[in-house]
Tab-separated table of C-alpha atoms and ligand atoms in Angstrom:
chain	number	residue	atom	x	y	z
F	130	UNK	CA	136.485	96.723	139.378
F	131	UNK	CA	139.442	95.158	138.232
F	132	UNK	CA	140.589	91.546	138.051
F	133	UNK	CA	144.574	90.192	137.707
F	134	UNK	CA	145.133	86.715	137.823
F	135	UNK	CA	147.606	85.743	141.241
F	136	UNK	CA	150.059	83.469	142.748
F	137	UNK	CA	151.121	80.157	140.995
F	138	UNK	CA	149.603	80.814	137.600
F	139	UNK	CA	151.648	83.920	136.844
F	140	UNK	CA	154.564	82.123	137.909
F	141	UNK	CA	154.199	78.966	136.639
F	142	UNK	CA	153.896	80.559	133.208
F	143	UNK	CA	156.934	82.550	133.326
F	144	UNK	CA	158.499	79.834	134.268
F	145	UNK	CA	157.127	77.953	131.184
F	146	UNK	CA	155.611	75.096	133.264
F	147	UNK	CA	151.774	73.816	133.384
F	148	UNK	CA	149.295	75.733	135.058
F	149	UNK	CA	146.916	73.649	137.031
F	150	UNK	CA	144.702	76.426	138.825
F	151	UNK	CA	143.712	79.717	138.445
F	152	UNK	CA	143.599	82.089	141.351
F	153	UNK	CA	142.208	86.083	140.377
F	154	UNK	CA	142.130	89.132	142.436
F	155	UNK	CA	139.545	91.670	142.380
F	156	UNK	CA	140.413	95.160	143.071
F	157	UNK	CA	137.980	97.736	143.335
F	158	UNK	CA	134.779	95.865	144.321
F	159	UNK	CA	132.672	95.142	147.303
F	160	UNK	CA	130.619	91.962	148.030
F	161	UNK	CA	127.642	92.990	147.279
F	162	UNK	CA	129.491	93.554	143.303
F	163	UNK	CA	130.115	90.313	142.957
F	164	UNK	CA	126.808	88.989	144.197
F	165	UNK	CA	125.568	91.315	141.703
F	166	UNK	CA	127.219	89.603	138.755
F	167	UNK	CA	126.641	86.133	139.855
F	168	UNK	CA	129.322	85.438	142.061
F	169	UNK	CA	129.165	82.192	144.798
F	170	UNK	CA	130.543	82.873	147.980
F	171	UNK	CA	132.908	80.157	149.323
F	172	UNK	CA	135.174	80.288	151.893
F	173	UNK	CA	134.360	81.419	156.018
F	174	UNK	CA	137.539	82.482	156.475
F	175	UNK	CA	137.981	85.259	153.751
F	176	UNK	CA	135.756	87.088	150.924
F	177	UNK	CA	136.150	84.506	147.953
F	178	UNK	CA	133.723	83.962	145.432
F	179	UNK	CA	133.303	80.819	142.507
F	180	UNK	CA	132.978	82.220	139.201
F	181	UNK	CA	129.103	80.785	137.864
F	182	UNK	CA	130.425	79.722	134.642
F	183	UNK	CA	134.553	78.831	134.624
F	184	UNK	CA	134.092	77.656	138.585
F	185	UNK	CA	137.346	79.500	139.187
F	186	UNK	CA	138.037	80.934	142.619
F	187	UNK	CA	138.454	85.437	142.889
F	188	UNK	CA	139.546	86.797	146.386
F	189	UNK	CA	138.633	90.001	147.046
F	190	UNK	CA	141.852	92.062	147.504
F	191	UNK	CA	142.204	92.194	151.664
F	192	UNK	CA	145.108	93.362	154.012
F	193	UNK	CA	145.528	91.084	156.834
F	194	UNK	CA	146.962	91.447	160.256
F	195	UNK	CA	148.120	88.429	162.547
F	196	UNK	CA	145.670	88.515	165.502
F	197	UNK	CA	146.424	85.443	167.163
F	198	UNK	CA	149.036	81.995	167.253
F	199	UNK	CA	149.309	79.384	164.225
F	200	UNK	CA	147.418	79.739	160.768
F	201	UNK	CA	143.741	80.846	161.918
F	202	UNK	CA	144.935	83.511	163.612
F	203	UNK	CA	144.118	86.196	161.244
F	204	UNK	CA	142.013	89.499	161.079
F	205	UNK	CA	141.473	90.133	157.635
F	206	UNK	CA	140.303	93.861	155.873
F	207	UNK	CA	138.955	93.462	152.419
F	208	UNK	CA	137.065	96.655	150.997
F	209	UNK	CA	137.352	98.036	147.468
F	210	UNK	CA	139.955	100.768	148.702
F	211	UNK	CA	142.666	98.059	149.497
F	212	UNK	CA	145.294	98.260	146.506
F	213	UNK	CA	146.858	95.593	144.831
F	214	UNK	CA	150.230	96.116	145.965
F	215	UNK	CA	148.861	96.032	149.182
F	216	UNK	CA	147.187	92.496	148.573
F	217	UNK	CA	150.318	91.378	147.121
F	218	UNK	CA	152.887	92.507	149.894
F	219	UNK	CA	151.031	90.637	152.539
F	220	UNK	CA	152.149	87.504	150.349
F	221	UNK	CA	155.227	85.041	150.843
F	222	UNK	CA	157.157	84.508	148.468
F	223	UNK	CA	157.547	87.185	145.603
F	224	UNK	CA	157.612	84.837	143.084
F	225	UNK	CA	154.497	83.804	144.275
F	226	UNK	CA	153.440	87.810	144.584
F	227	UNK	CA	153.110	89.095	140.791
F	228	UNK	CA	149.398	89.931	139.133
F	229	UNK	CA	148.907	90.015	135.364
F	230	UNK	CA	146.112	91.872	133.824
F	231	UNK	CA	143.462	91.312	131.286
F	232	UNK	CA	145.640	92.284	128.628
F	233	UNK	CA	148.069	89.826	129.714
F	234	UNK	CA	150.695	92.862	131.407
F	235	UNK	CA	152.666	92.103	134.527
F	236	UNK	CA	152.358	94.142	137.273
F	237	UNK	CA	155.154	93.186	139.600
F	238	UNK	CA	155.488	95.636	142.370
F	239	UNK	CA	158.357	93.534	144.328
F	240	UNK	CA	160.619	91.899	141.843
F	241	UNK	CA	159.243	88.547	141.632
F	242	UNK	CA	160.409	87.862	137.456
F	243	UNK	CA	163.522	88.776	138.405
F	244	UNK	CA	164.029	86.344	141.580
F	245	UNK	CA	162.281	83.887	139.237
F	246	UNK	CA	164.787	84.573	136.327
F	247	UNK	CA	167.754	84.429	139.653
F	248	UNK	CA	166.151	81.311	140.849
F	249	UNK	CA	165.530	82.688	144.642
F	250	UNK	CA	162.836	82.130	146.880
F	251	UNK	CA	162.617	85.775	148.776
F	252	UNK	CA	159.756	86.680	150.967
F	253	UNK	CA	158.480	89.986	150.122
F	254	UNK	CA	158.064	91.942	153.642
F	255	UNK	CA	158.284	90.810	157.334
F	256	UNK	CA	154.508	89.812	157.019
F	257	UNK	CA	156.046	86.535	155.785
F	258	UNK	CA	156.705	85.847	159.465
F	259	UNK	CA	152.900	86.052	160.549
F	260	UNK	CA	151.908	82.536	158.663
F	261	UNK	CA	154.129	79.346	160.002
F	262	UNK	CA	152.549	77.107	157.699
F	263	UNK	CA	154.929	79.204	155.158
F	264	UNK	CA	158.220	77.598	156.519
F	265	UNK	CA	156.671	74.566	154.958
F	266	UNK	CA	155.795	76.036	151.481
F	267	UNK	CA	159.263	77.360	151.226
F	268	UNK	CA	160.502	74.077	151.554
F	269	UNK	CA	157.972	72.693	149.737
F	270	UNK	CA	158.719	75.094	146.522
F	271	UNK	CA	162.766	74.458	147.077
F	272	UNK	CA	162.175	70.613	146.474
F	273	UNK	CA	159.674	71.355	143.184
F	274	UNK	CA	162.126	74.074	141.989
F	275	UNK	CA	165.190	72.444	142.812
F	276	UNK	CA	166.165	70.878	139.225
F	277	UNK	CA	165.586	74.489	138.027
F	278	UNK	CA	168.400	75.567	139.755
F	279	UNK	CA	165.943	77.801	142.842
F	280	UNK	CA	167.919	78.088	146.122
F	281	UNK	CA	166.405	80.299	149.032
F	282	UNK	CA	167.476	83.489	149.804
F	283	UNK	CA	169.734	83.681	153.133
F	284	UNK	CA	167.436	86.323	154.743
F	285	UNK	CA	164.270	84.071	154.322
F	286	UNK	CA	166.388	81.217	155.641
F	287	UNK	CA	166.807	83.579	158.903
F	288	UNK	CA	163.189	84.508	159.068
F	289	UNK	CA	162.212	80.995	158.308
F	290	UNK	CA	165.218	80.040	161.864
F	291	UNK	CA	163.158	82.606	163.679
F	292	UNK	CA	159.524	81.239	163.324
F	293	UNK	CA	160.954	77.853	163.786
F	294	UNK	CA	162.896	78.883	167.290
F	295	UNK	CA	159.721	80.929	168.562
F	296	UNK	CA	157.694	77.885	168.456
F	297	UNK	CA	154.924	79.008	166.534
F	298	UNK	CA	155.394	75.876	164.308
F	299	UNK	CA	153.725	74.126	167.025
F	300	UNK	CA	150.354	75.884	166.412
F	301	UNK	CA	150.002	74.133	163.039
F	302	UNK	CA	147.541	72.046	162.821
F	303	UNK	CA	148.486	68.374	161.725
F	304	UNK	CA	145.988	68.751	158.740
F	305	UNK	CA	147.929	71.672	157.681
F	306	UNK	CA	151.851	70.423	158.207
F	307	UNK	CA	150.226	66.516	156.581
F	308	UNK	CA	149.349	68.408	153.169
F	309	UNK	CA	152.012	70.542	152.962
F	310	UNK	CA	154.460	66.756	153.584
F	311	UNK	CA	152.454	64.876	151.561
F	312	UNK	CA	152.775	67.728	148.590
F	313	UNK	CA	156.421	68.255	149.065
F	314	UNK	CA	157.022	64.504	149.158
F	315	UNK	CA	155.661	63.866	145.530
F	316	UNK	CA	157.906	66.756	144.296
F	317	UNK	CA	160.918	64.992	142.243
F	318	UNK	CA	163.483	66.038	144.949
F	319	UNK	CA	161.671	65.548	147.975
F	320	UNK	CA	164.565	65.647	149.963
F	321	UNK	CA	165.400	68.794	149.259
F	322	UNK	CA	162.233	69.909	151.759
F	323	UNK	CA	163.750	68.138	154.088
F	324	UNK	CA	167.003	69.704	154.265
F	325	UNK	CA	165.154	73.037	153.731
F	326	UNK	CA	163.674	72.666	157.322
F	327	UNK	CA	166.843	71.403	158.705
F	328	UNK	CA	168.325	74.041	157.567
F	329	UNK	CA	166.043	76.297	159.310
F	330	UNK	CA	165.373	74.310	162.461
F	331	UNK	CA	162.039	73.461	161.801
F	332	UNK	CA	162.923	69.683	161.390
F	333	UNK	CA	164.168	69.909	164.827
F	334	UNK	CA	160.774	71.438	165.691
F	335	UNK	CA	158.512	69.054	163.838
F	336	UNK	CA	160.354	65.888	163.354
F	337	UNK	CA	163.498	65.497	165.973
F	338	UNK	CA	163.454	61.692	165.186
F	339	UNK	CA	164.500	62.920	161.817
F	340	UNK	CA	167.196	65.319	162.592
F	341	UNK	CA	169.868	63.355	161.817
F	342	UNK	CA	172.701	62.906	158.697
F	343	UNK	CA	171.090	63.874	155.648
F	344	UNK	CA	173.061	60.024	154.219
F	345	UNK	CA	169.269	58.915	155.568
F	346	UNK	CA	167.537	60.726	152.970
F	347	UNK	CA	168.981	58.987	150.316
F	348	UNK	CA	165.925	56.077	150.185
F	349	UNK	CA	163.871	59.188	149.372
F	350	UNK	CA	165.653	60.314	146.880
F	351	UNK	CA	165.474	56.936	145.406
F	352	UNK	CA	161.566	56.519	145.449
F	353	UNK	CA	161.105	60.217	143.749
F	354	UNK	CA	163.513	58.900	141.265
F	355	UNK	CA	161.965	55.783	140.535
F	356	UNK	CA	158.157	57.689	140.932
F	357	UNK	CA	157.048	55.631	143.550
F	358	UNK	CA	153.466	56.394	145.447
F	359	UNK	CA	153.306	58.162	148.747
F	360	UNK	CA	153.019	55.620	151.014
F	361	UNK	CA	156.068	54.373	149.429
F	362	UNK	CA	157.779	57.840	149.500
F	363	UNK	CA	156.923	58.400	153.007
F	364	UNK	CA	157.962	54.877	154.389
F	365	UNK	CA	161.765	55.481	152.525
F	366	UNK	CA	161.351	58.715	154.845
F	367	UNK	CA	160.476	56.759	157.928
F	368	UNK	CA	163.599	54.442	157.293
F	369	UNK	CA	165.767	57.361	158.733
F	370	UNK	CA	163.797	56.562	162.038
F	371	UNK	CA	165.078	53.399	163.458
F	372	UNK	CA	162.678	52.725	165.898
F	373	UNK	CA	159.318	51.874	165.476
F	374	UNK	CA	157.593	53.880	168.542
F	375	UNK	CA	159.320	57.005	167.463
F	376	UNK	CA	157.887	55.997	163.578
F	377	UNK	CA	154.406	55.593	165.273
F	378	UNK	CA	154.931	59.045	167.103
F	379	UNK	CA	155.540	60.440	164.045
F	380	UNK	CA	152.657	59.129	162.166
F	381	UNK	CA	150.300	60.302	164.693
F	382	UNK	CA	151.694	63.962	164.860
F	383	UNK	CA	150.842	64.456	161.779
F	384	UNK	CA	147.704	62.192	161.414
F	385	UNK	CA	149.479	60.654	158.145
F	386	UNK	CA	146.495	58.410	155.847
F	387	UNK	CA	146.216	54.643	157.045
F	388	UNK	CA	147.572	53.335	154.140
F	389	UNK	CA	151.065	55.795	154.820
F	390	UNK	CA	151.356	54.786	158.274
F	391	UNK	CA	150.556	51.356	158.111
F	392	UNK	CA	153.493	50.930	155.070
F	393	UNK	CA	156.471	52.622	157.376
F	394	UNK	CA	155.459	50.415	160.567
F	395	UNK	CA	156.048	47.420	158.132
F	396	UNK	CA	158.951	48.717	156.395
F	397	UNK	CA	160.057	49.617	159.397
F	398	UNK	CA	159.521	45.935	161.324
F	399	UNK	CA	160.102	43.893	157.663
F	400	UNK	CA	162.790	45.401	155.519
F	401	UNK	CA	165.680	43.336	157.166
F	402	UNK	CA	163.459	39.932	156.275
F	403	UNK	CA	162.987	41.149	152.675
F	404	UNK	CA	166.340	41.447	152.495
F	405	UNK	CA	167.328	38.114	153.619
F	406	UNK	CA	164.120	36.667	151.846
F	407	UNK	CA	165.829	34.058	149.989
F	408	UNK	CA	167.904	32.557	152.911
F	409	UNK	CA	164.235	32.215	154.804
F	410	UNK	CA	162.813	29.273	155.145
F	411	UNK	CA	159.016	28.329	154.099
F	412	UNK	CA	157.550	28.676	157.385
F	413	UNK	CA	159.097	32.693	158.003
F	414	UNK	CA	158.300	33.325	154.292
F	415	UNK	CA	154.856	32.412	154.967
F	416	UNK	CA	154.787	34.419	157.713
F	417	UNK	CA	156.124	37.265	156.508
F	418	UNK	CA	153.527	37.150	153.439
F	419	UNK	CA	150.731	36.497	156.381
F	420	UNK	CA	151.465	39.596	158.099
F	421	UNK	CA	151.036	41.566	155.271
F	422	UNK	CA	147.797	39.713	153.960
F	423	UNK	CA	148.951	39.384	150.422
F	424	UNK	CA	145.856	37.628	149.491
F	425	UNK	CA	143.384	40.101	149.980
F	426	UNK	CA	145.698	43.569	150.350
F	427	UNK	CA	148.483	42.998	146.979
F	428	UNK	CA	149.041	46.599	146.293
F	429	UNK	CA	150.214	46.704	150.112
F	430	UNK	CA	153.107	43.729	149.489
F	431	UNK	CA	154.063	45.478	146.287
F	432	UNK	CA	154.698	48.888	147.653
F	433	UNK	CA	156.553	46.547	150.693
F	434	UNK	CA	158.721	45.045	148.122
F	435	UNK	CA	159.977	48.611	146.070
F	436	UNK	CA	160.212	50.693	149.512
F	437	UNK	CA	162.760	47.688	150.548
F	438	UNK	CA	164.232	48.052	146.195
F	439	UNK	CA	164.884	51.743	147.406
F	440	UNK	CA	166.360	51.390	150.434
F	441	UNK	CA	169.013	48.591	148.375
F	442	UNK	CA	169.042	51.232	145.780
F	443	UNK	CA	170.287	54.097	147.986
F	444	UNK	CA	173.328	51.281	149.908
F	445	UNK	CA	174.877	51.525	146.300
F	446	UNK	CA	172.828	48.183	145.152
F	447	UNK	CA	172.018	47.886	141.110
F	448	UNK	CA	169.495	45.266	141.891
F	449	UNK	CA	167.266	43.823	144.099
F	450	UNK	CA	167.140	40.525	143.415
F	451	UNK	CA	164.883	40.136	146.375
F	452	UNK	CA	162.033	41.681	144.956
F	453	UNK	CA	160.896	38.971	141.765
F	454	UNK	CA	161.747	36.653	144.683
F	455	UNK	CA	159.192	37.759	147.040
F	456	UNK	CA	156.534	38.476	144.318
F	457	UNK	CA	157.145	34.976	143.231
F	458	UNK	CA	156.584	33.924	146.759
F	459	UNK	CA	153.502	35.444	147.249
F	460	UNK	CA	151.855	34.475	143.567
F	461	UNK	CA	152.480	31.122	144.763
F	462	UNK	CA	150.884	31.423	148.109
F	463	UNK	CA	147.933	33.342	146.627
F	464	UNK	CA	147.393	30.692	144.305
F	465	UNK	CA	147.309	28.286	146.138
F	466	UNK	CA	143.333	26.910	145.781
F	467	UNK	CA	141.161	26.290	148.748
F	468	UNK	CA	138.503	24.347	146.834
F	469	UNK	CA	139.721	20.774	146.589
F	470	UNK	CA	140.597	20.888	150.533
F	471	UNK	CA	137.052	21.849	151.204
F	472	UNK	CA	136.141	19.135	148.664
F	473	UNK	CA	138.060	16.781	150.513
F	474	UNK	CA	135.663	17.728	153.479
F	475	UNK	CA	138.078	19.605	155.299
F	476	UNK	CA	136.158	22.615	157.429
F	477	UNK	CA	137.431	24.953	160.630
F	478	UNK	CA	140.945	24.393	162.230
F	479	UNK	CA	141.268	21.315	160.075
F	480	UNK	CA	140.938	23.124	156.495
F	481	UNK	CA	143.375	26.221	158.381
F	482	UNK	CA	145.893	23.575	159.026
F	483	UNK	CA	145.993	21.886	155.160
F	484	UNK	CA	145.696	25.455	153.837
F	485	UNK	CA	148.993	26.279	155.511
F	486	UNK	CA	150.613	22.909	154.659
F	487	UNK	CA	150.079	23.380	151.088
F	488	UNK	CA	150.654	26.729	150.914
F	489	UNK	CA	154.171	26.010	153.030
F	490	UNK	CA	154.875	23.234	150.044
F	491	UNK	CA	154.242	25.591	147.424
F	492	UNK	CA	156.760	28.088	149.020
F	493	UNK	CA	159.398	25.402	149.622
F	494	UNK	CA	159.378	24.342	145.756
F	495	UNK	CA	159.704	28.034	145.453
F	496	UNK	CA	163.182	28.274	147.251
F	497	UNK	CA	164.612	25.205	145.802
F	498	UNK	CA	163.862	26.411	141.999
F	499	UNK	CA	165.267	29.735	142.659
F	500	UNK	CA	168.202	28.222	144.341
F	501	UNK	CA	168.938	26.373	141.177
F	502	UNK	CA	168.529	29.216	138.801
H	133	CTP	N1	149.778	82.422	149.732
H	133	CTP	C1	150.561	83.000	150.725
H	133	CTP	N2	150.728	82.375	151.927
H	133	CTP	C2	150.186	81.157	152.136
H	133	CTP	C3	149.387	80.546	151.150
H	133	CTP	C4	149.214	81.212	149.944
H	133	CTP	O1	151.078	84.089	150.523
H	133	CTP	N3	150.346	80.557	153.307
H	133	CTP	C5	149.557	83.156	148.465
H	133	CTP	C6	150.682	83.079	147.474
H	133	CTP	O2	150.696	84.297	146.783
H	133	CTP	C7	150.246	81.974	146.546
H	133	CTP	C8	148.735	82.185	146.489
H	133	CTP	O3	148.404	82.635	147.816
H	133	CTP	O4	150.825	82.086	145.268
H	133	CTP	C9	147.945	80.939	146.135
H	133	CTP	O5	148.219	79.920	147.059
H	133	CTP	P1	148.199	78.383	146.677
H	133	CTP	O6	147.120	78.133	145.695
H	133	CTP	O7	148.239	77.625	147.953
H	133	CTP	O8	149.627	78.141	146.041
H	133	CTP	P2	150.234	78.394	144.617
H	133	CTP	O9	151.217	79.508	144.722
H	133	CTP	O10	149.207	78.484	143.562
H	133	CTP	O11	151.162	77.136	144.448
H	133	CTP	P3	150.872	75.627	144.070
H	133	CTP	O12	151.404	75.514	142.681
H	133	CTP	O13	151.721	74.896	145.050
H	133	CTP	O14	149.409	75.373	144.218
C-alpha cells in the first residue's frame, strides 16, 4: 500500500499559500486493508475512508467512466491494480493533479508545477469534459488565482464552450452550482468567475439575466474589495439584474440561503431610496426602515446600507454619505422607547399609532440636524 497526499494541498504548498485540508490517495490496497487498519468508511458514492486518529479523508485510487448526464452520473473502478497516474489523469485541472509522497517527493505525471510556475489552468485529458460541475471550479480557481497572475489555458476555455453549448450544465444540481457561487464569490476577485463563464458560455447557460456588459460587475468587485459578507457580495451581483422577477428567478435556480435572497430583492427594490435618503421625508424614511425591520433584524439594514456604499463606490463615488445617515436614522427609530406610551395607558391600534408618531418625530429632528451640519 502506498499513500500520496492529492489535489489542493500539493498545490497550495507549491504555491506557498495555507493549506486548509488534506486529501491522500491510497494505491495498492483493497477495502478490506483499510478496514483492517482502522479505517471509517464515508462516502456512498466512492471508496473513502476517515483516518481513526487525524480524521483526514484517503480515497482509494479508482478510474471512473461517465455513465450517465450531470455530476452523479458516474461508474467508478477502484481496486488495488489502478495506478496513480491513472487516478490522477481522470482529474481536472493538472495543477490540481500532482501526488507527493511520504518522503515529501513530487510525483507529477502531467506537468502540473510547471502550469503552476506558468500560472495556467489546463485540464489534464478529455475526461475533464465528463464532470460539468468543473466549468464552475475553473472559474472558481481563475477568480482565487487571479492576483497571482493564473489565466486559463485556451484549449480548456474550448472544452469548457463545449460542455456549456451541449447543455449538460443543466444537469447540475442547484446544491452543486449554489456552493461552487457562493465559494467563488468570497474569492477576492469574484468577478473574475464571472467573466470566466461568460467567456465560455456557461453564463448564458446558467444566468442569461446576467449576460450582459461586464461595467455591471463592478459593485462586485467593490464588496470583495471592501470584504463584505455573502449576502452582501451576492446582492452587488444581483444589481446587474434590473428587474426584480428575473432577481427572484435567479434566486430560486439556484436555491440561494434566505438571508442571500432576501438582501438582493431589497437591494434590488431599495437602493434608489438609500440613495436619495436624505431628501426623504420622515414618513418614507420610516418606511423604508419598517420594511426592513431594523428593530429586530440590524445586521439585515447594515448589509442594506454597504451593498448600496458599493454600488456608489463602483459609479466613481469616494463616499457615501448616505450610509451614517441611514444608520443614524434607524438608531433613532430603534430607540425610540415604548414604555412610557404603555405607561400612559396606551394599548392596541392606539399605542401603534403614538409609536409611529414619536418615532416619525425622532426621524424628523434627524433630517433637520443633518441638514444643518
Ligand atoms: N477533483 C476533480 N474534479 C472535481 C472535484 C475534485 O478532479 N469535480 C479533484 C481535484 O484533483 C481536486 C481534488 O479532487 O484537487 C480535491 O477536490 P476538492 O477538495 O473539491 O478541491 P481542492 O482542489 O482541494 O480545492 P479547494 O482548495 O477549492 O478545496
Amino acid at each position: 500500500m502506498h499513500i500520496y497526499k492529492v489535489g489542493g494541498a500539493v498545490r497550495d504548498r507549491l504555491l506557498g499559500r495555507p493549506v486548509s485540508d488534506v486529501d491522500w490517495l491510497v494505491v495498492g490496497a483493497t477495502v478490506e486493508d483499510m478496514h483492517a487498519q482502522g479505517f471509517r468508511p464515508v462516502g456512498a458514492d466512492f471508496p473513502v475512508f476517515i483516518h481513526p486518529k487525524t480524521g483526514e479523508e484517503y480515497a482509494l485510487a479508482r478510474t471512473e467512466r461517465k455513465s450517465g448526464r450531470g455530476y452523479g452520473g458516474f461508474t467508478f473502478h477502484a481496486s488495488p491494480e489502478v495506478t496513480l497516474e491513472e487516478d490522477l489523469i481522470r482529474r481536472d485541472l493538472t495543477i490540481n493533479a500532482m501526488a507527493e509522497d511520504a518522503q515529501g517527493n513530487l510525483l507529477d505525471p502531467y506537468n502540473g508545477k510547471a502550469d503552476l510556475e506558468n500560472r495556467i489552468l489546463r485540464h489534464v485529458s478529455p475526461a475533464f469534459a465528463e464532470d460539468p460541475l468543473r466549468v464552475l471550479r475553473v472559474a472558481r480557481f481563475a477568480a482565487r488565482y487571479a492576483p497571482l497572475g493564473f489565466n486559463v489555458a485556451d484549449d480548456t476555455l474550448a472544452l469548457m464552450r463545449q460542455l456549456s453549448v451541449s447543455g449538460e450544465l443543466q444537469a447540475l444540481t442547484a446544491e452543486r452550482a449554489w456552493k461552487e457561487i457562493e465559494r467563488a464569490l468570497m474569492e477576492s476577485q469574484p468577478q473574475v468567475f464571472i467573466e470566466v463563464l461568460r467567456d465560455c458560455g456557461a453564463l448564458h447557460e446558467l444566468m442569461p439575466e446576467l449576460d450582459g456588459s461586464s461595467q455591471a460587475l463592478a459593485p462586485l468587485r467593490q464588496a470583495a474589495e471592501h470584504d463584505q459578507s455573502l449576502p452582501v457580495r451576492w446582492a452587488c451581483l444581483m444589481l446587474a439584474i434590473h428587474d426584480t422577477t428575473q432577481i427572484n428567478a435567479v434566486n430560486q435556480r439556484f436555491k440561494a440561503p434566505r438571508d442571500c435572497q432576501e438582501l438582493a430583492g431589497l437591494v434590488g427594490d431599495c437602493l434608489p431610496l438609500a440613495d436619495r435618503a436624505r431628501e426623504l421625508e420622515p414618513s418614507a424614511l420610516l418606511a423604508l426602515l419598517q420594511k426592513f425591520d431594523v428593530y429586530r433584524r440590524p445586521q439585515r439594514f447594515e448589509e442594506f446600507i454597504a451593498a448600496c456604499q458599493m454600488a456608489a463606490f463602483a459609479r466613481g463615488a469616494r463616499s457615501y454619505a448616505q450610509a451614517d445617515y441611514l444608520r443614524g436614522a434607524a438608531s433613532k427609530a430603534r430607540g425610540v422607547d415604548v414604555k412610557p406610551l404603555v405607561a400612559r395607558g396606551l394599548t392596541g391600534q392606539a399605542l401603534g399609532e403614538a409609536l409611529k408618531a414619536e418615532r416619525l418625530h425622532v426621524l424628523a429632528q434627524h433630517k433637520a440636524t443633518a441638514s444643518c451640519v
